Tab-separated table of C-alpha atoms in Angstrom:
chain	number	residue	atom	x	y	z
H	767	MET	CA	111.287	-21.995	73.887
H	768	ARG	CA	111.220	-19.353	71.187
H	769	GLU	CA	114.249	-18.182	69.137
H	770	ILE	CA	116.792	-16.324	71.227
H	771	VAL	CA	118.235	-13.318	69.346
H	772	ILE	CA	121.725	-12.316	70.536
H	773	GLY	CA	123.846	-9.578	69.653
H	774	ILE	CA	127.706	-9.311	69.941
H	775	CYS	CA	129.179	-5.805	69.907
H	776	ASP	CA	132.882	-5.416	69.993
H	777	ASP	CA	135.100	-3.169	67.814
H	778	LEU	CA	137.538	-5.967	67.019
H	779	PRO	CA	135.963	-8.348	64.306
H	780	GLN	CA	138.148	-11.385	65.316
H	781	VAL	CA	136.736	-11.156	68.823
H	782	VAL	CA	133.190	-10.831	67.813
H	783	GLU	CA	133.771	-14.060	65.809
H	784	GLU	CA	135.543	-15.813	68.655
H	785	LEU	CA	132.513	-15.029	71.146
H	786	SER	CA	130.200	-16.114	68.324
H	787	GLY	CA	131.721	-19.526	67.787
H	788	ILE	CA	131.551	-20.229	71.499
H	789	ILE	CA	128.220	-19.245	71.837
H	790	CYS	CA	127.069	-21.148	68.772
H	791	ARG	CA	128.732	-24.408	69.918
H	792	ASN	CA	127.263	-24.202	73.213
H	793	LEU	CA	123.566	-23.563	72.234
H	794	GLU	CA	123.870	-25.963	69.477
H	795	SER	CA	124.771	-28.879	71.927
H	796	ARG	CA	121.620	-27.512	73.873
H	797	CYS	CA	119.240	-27.862	70.681
H	798	CYS	CA	118.354	-24.072	71.194
H	799	GLU	CA	116.888	-22.099	68.434
H	800	TYR	CA	118.910	-18.880	68.195
H	801	GLN	CA	120.139	-16.326	65.749
H	802	ILE	CA	123.303	-14.053	66.190
H	803	LYS	CA	123.701	-10.579	65.158
H	804	LYS	CA	127.164	-9.026	65.023
H	805	PHE	CA	128.014	-5.190	65.600
H	806	HIS	CA	131.335	-3.295	65.581
H	807	ASP	CA	130.075	-0.263	67.461
H	808	GLY	CA	127.486	0.939	69.837
H	809	GLU	CA	125.663	3.171	67.392
H	810	GLU	CA	124.924	0.315	64.920
H	811	LEU	CA	123.831	-1.737	67.881
H	812	LEU	CA	121.437	0.709	69.076
H	813	LYS	CA	119.458	0.894	65.862
H	814	VAL	CA	118.203	-2.642	66.292
H	815	ILE	CA	118.424	-3.016	70.092
H	816	HIS	CA	114.522	-3.708	70.390
H	817	GLU	CA	115.162	-6.808	68.118
H	818	LEU	CA	117.638	-8.472	70.789
H	819	ASP	CA	117.075	-10.583	73.860
H	820	VAL	CA	120.517	-10.396	74.981
H	821	VAL	CA	123.635	-8.501	73.944
H	822	PHE	CA	127.208	-9.284	74.866
H	823	LEU	CA	128.655	-5.768	75.070
H	824	ASP	CA	132.296	-4.848	74.945
H	825	ILE	CA	133.166	-2.091	77.641
H	826	GLU	CA	136.010	-0.602	75.861
H	827	MET	CA	135.225	0.547	72.269
H	828	PRO	CA	136.577	3.831	70.566
H	829	LYS	CA	133.349	5.530	69.342
H	830	MET	CA	131.095	5.003	72.229
H	831	ASP	CA	132.148	2.728	75.080
H	832	GLY	CA	129.961	0.020	76.414
H	833	ILE	CA	128.895	1.719	79.515
H	834	GLU	CA	127.508	4.655	77.489
H	835	VAL	CA	125.734	2.266	75.273
H	836	GLY	CA	124.202	0.475	78.354
H	837	LYS	CA	123.010	3.740	79.730
H	838	ILE	CA	121.038	4.473	76.571
H	839	ILE	CA	119.683	0.841	76.505
H	840	GLN	CA	118.564	1.362	80.034
H	841	GLU	CA	116.961	4.885	79.112
H	842	ARG	CA	114.992	3.289	76.384
H	843	LYS	CA	113.522	0.719	78.741
H	844	VAL	CA	114.636	-1.989	76.484
H	845	ALA	CA	114.255	-5.588	78.087
H	846	CYS	CA	117.427	-6.846	76.472
H	847	LYS	CA	119.728	-8.296	78.981
H	848	ILE	CA	123.272	-7.034	78.857
H	849	ILE	CA	126.340	-9.020	79.477
H	850	MET	CA	129.457	-6.915	79.714
H	851	ALA	CA	132.787	-8.157	78.488
H	852	THR	CA	136.084	-6.483	79.298
H	853	ALA	CA	139.727	-7.483	80.381
H	854	ARG	CA	139.671	-4.765	82.775
H	855	VAL	CA	138.031	-6.119	86.081
H	856	ASP	CA	138.218	-2.621	87.698
H	857	ARG	CA	135.440	-1.277	85.028
H	858	PHE	CA	132.990	-3.886	86.413
H	859	LYS	CA	131.753	-1.702	89.103
H	860	GLU	CA	130.580	0.876	86.473
H	861	ALA	CA	128.484	-1.677	84.713
H	862	PHE	CA	126.399	-1.911	87.902
H	863	ARG	CA	124.966	1.366	87.193
H	864	ILE	CA	123.398	0.083	83.981
H	865	ASN	CA	121.947	-3.177	85.624
H	866	ALA	CA	124.131	-5.488	83.654
H	867	PHE	CA	122.692	-9.084	83.983
H	868	ARG	CA	126.115	-10.706	83.902
H	869	PHE	CA	129.903	-10.140	83.290
H	870	ILE	CA	132.434	-12.108	81.388
H	871	THR	CA	136.146	-11.569	81.241
H	872	LYS	CA	138.621	-11.417	78.413
H	873	PRO	CA	140.209	-13.740	77.202
H	874	PHE	CA	137.049	-15.585	77.025
H	875	ASP	CA	136.615	-18.570	79.049
H	876	ASN	CA	134.227	-21.205	77.912
H	877	ALA	CA	133.060	-22.312	81.211
H	878	GLU	CA	132.253	-18.800	82.132
H	879	ILE	CA	130.301	-18.265	79.027
H	880	GLU	CA	128.412	-21.433	79.512
H	881	MET	CA	127.317	-20.273	82.793
H	882	VAL	CA	126.084	-17.197	81.611
H	883	LEU	CA	123.914	-18.995	78.816
H	884	ASP	CA	122.490	-21.337	81.580
H	885	ASP	CA	121.324	-18.120	83.497
H	886	ILE	CA	119.891	-16.632	80.286
H	887	SER	CA	118.088	-19.725	79.497
H	888	LYS	CA	116.483	-19.592	82.975
H	889	GLU	CA	115.407	-16.196	82.500
H	890	MET	CA	113.841	-16.745	79.248
H	891	ILE	CA	111.496	-19.380	80.533
H	892	GLY	CA	107.977	-17.972	79.809
H	893	PHE	CA	108.772	-15.297	77.469
H	894	ASP	CA	106.756	-17.251	74.645
H	895	THR	CA	103.368	-15.548	73.914
H	896	VAL	CA	99.807	-16.927	73.694
H	897	GLU	CA	96.942	-15.298	72.064
H	898	LEU	CA	93.896	-14.496	74.623
H	899	TYR	CA	90.988	-12.503	74.462
H	900	LEU	CA	89.489	-9.665	76.589
H	901	ASN	CA	86.103	-8.258	75.537
H	902	ARG	CA	86.605	-10.064	72.344
H	903	ILE	CA	89.815	-8.190	71.524
H	904	PRO	CA	92.782	-10.335	71.069
H	905	TYR	CA	96.227	-9.822	73.054
H	906	HIS	CA	99.509	-11.755	72.881
H	907	ILE	CA	100.422	-12.320	76.521
H	908	HIS	CA	103.703	-13.521	77.728
H	909	GLN	CA	103.197	-16.893	79.316
H	910	LYS	CA	105.449	-15.726	82.386
H	911	ASP	CA	102.442	-13.389	83.223
H	912	ILE	CA	99.857	-16.060	83.383
H	913	MET	CA	99.082	-16.867	86.987
H	914	TYR	CA	96.767	-19.502	86.471
H	915	ILE	CA	94.114	-21.046	84.068
H	916	LYS	CA	90.662	-22.087	84.906
H	917	ALA	CA	88.388	-24.571	82.986
H	918	TYR	CA	84.861	-23.733	82.296
H	919	GLU	CA	82.414	-25.702	79.931
H	920	SER	CA	83.549	-24.538	76.558
H	921	TYR	CA	86.673	-22.260	77.110
H	922	VAL	CA	89.266	-21.430	79.888
H	923	GLY	CA	89.437	-18.275	81.889
H	924	VAL	CA	93.264	-17.172	82.105
H	925	GLN	CA	94.099	-14.856	85.107
H	926	VAL	CA	96.816	-12.703	83.895
H	927	LYS	CA	99.109	-10.548	86.276
H	928	ASN	CA	97.709	-7.148	86.998
H	929	ARG	CA	94.710	-7.814	84.541
H	930	GLU	CA	91.094	-8.845	84.312
H	931	MET	CA	90.664	-12.485	83.697
H	932	MET	CA	91.103	-13.150	80.026
H	933	ARG	CA	89.709	-16.157	78.002
H	934	LYS	CA	90.460	-18.556	75.291
H	935	ASP	CA	87.875	-20.862	73.561
H	936	VAL	CA	89.763	-23.983	73.924
H	937	SER	CA	89.676	-26.990	76.320
H	938	LEU	CA	92.167	-27.002	79.338
H	939	VAL	CA	94.019	-29.861	77.635
H	940	LYS	CA	94.441	-27.823	74.338
H	941	MET	CA	95.427	-24.772	76.325
H	942	LEU	CA	97.932	-26.740	78.434
H	943	ALA	CA	99.525	-27.866	75.142
H	944	LEU	CA	100.314	-24.268	74.139
H	945	LEU	CA	102.303	-23.681	77.154
H	946	ASP	CA	105.718	-24.186	78.344
H	947	GLU	CA	105.602	-27.405	80.291
H	948	ARG	CA	108.479	-26.307	82.326
H	949	LEU	CA	106.470	-23.536	83.826
H	950	PHE	CA	102.814	-24.882	83.964
H	951	TYR	CA	101.455	-27.808	86.066
H	952	ARG	CA	97.830	-29.176	85.910
H	953	ALA	CA	96.653	-28.998	89.598
H	954	ASP	CA	93.369	-30.728	89.192
H	955	ARG	CA	90.572	-31.017	86.645
H	956	LYS	CA	89.796	-27.322	86.868
H	957	TYR	CA	93.299	-25.603	87.405
H	958	VAL	CA	96.551	-25.258	85.737
H	959	VAL	CA	98.859	-23.214	87.665
H	960	ASN	CA	102.207	-21.167	86.916
H	961	LEU	CA	104.648	-22.556	89.058
H	962	ARG	CA	106.555	-19.397	89.567
H	963	ALA	CA	103.282	-17.599	90.377
H	964	ILE	CA	102.971	-19.712	93.414
H	965	ASP	CA	102.946	-17.786	96.567
H	966	MET	CA	102.884	-20.482	99.050
H	967	TYR	CA	102.666	-24.294	99.076
H	968	ASP	CA	101.549	-26.227	102.437
H	969	HIS	CA	100.554	-29.584	102.902
H	970	GLY	CA	98.664	-30.200	99.641
H	971	VAL	CA	97.454	-26.591	99.288
H	972	ILE	CA	98.547	-24.321	96.490
H	973	LYS	CA	98.118	-20.601	97.120
H	974	LEU	CA	98.186	-18.037	94.541
H	975	GLY	CA	96.978	-14.491	95.820
H	976	ASP	CA	93.352	-15.173	97.058
H	977	LEU	CA	93.107	-18.560	95.263
H	978	GLU	CA	93.631	-21.703	97.205
H	979	ILE	CA	93.737	-25.186	95.383
H	980	LYS	CA	93.864	-28.294	97.179
H	981	LEU	CA	95.631	-30.911	95.212
H	982	PRO	CA	94.004	-34.594	94.988
H	983	ARG	CA	95.944	-36.909	97.202
H	984	VAL	CA	97.160	-38.915	94.226
H	985	LYS	CA	98.903	-35.825	92.763
H	986	LYS	CA	100.399	-34.640	95.836
H	987	LYS	CA	103.709	-36.450	95.737
H	988	GLU	CA	104.066	-35.796	91.932
H	989	PHE	CA	103.673	-31.950	92.450
H	990	GLU	CA	106.069	-31.840	95.446
H	991	LYS	CA	108.920	-33.400	93.123
H	992	ILE	CA	108.075	-31.163	90.231
H	993	TYR	CA	107.846	-28.215	92.119
H	994	GLU	CA	111.107	-28.714	94.133
H	995	GLU	CA	112.854	-29.553	90.761
H	996	PHE	CA	111.717	-26.277	89.322
H	997	LEU	CA	112.473	-24.109	92.329
H	998	PHE	CA	115.773	-25.522	92.393
H	999	THR	CA	116.472	-25.122	88.482
H	1000	TYR	CA	114.818	-21.749	88.097
H	1001	SER	CA	114.795	-19.767	91.362
């Protein structure tokens, strides 16, 4: 998984340092690549919000409170996930208006933050990009938007959500090596499928939109185990 860029915004420097320490210890234990950026007011945060994947945002700040900052993030259609932090549980209701991803309470609880980071890591699956081509023009496509890959003689066709089929001049084996192994499964000699894109699985047949892939008998049990574990972990 690519490096996660996390922002922490609180008007109290000691709170920023405390939360940063908890997050660092947790992510280091998972061997995750990450970067933490620290802010002490909303205006400072908003200048670089497009650089962040996640922001831990204090609700109660003097210049511009977290709810107001969250509304601006939402208006700008930034993909950054907002984690609201407050000692006042009564203000959580306000955070629903800005589609906050999760909530944490003050004083901080290690187990609560660990659960939030678990949820973030699940959401981040497939956010790495891969270079694909359409009409010889290169595009960097998020892996989560790839539905399936089909092998041809000297290249692979890549069906991306809401796009024409794209391509890459590599073998299926080499293409698979570029992808997040948690998200993709080689169904047979011709196809690799995005596990999250599967519409239905029934008795050895994978359905993705209009495409049906019948698994080889020897792969059926292996796929069912992997798919069940994927749904349990990432759904």
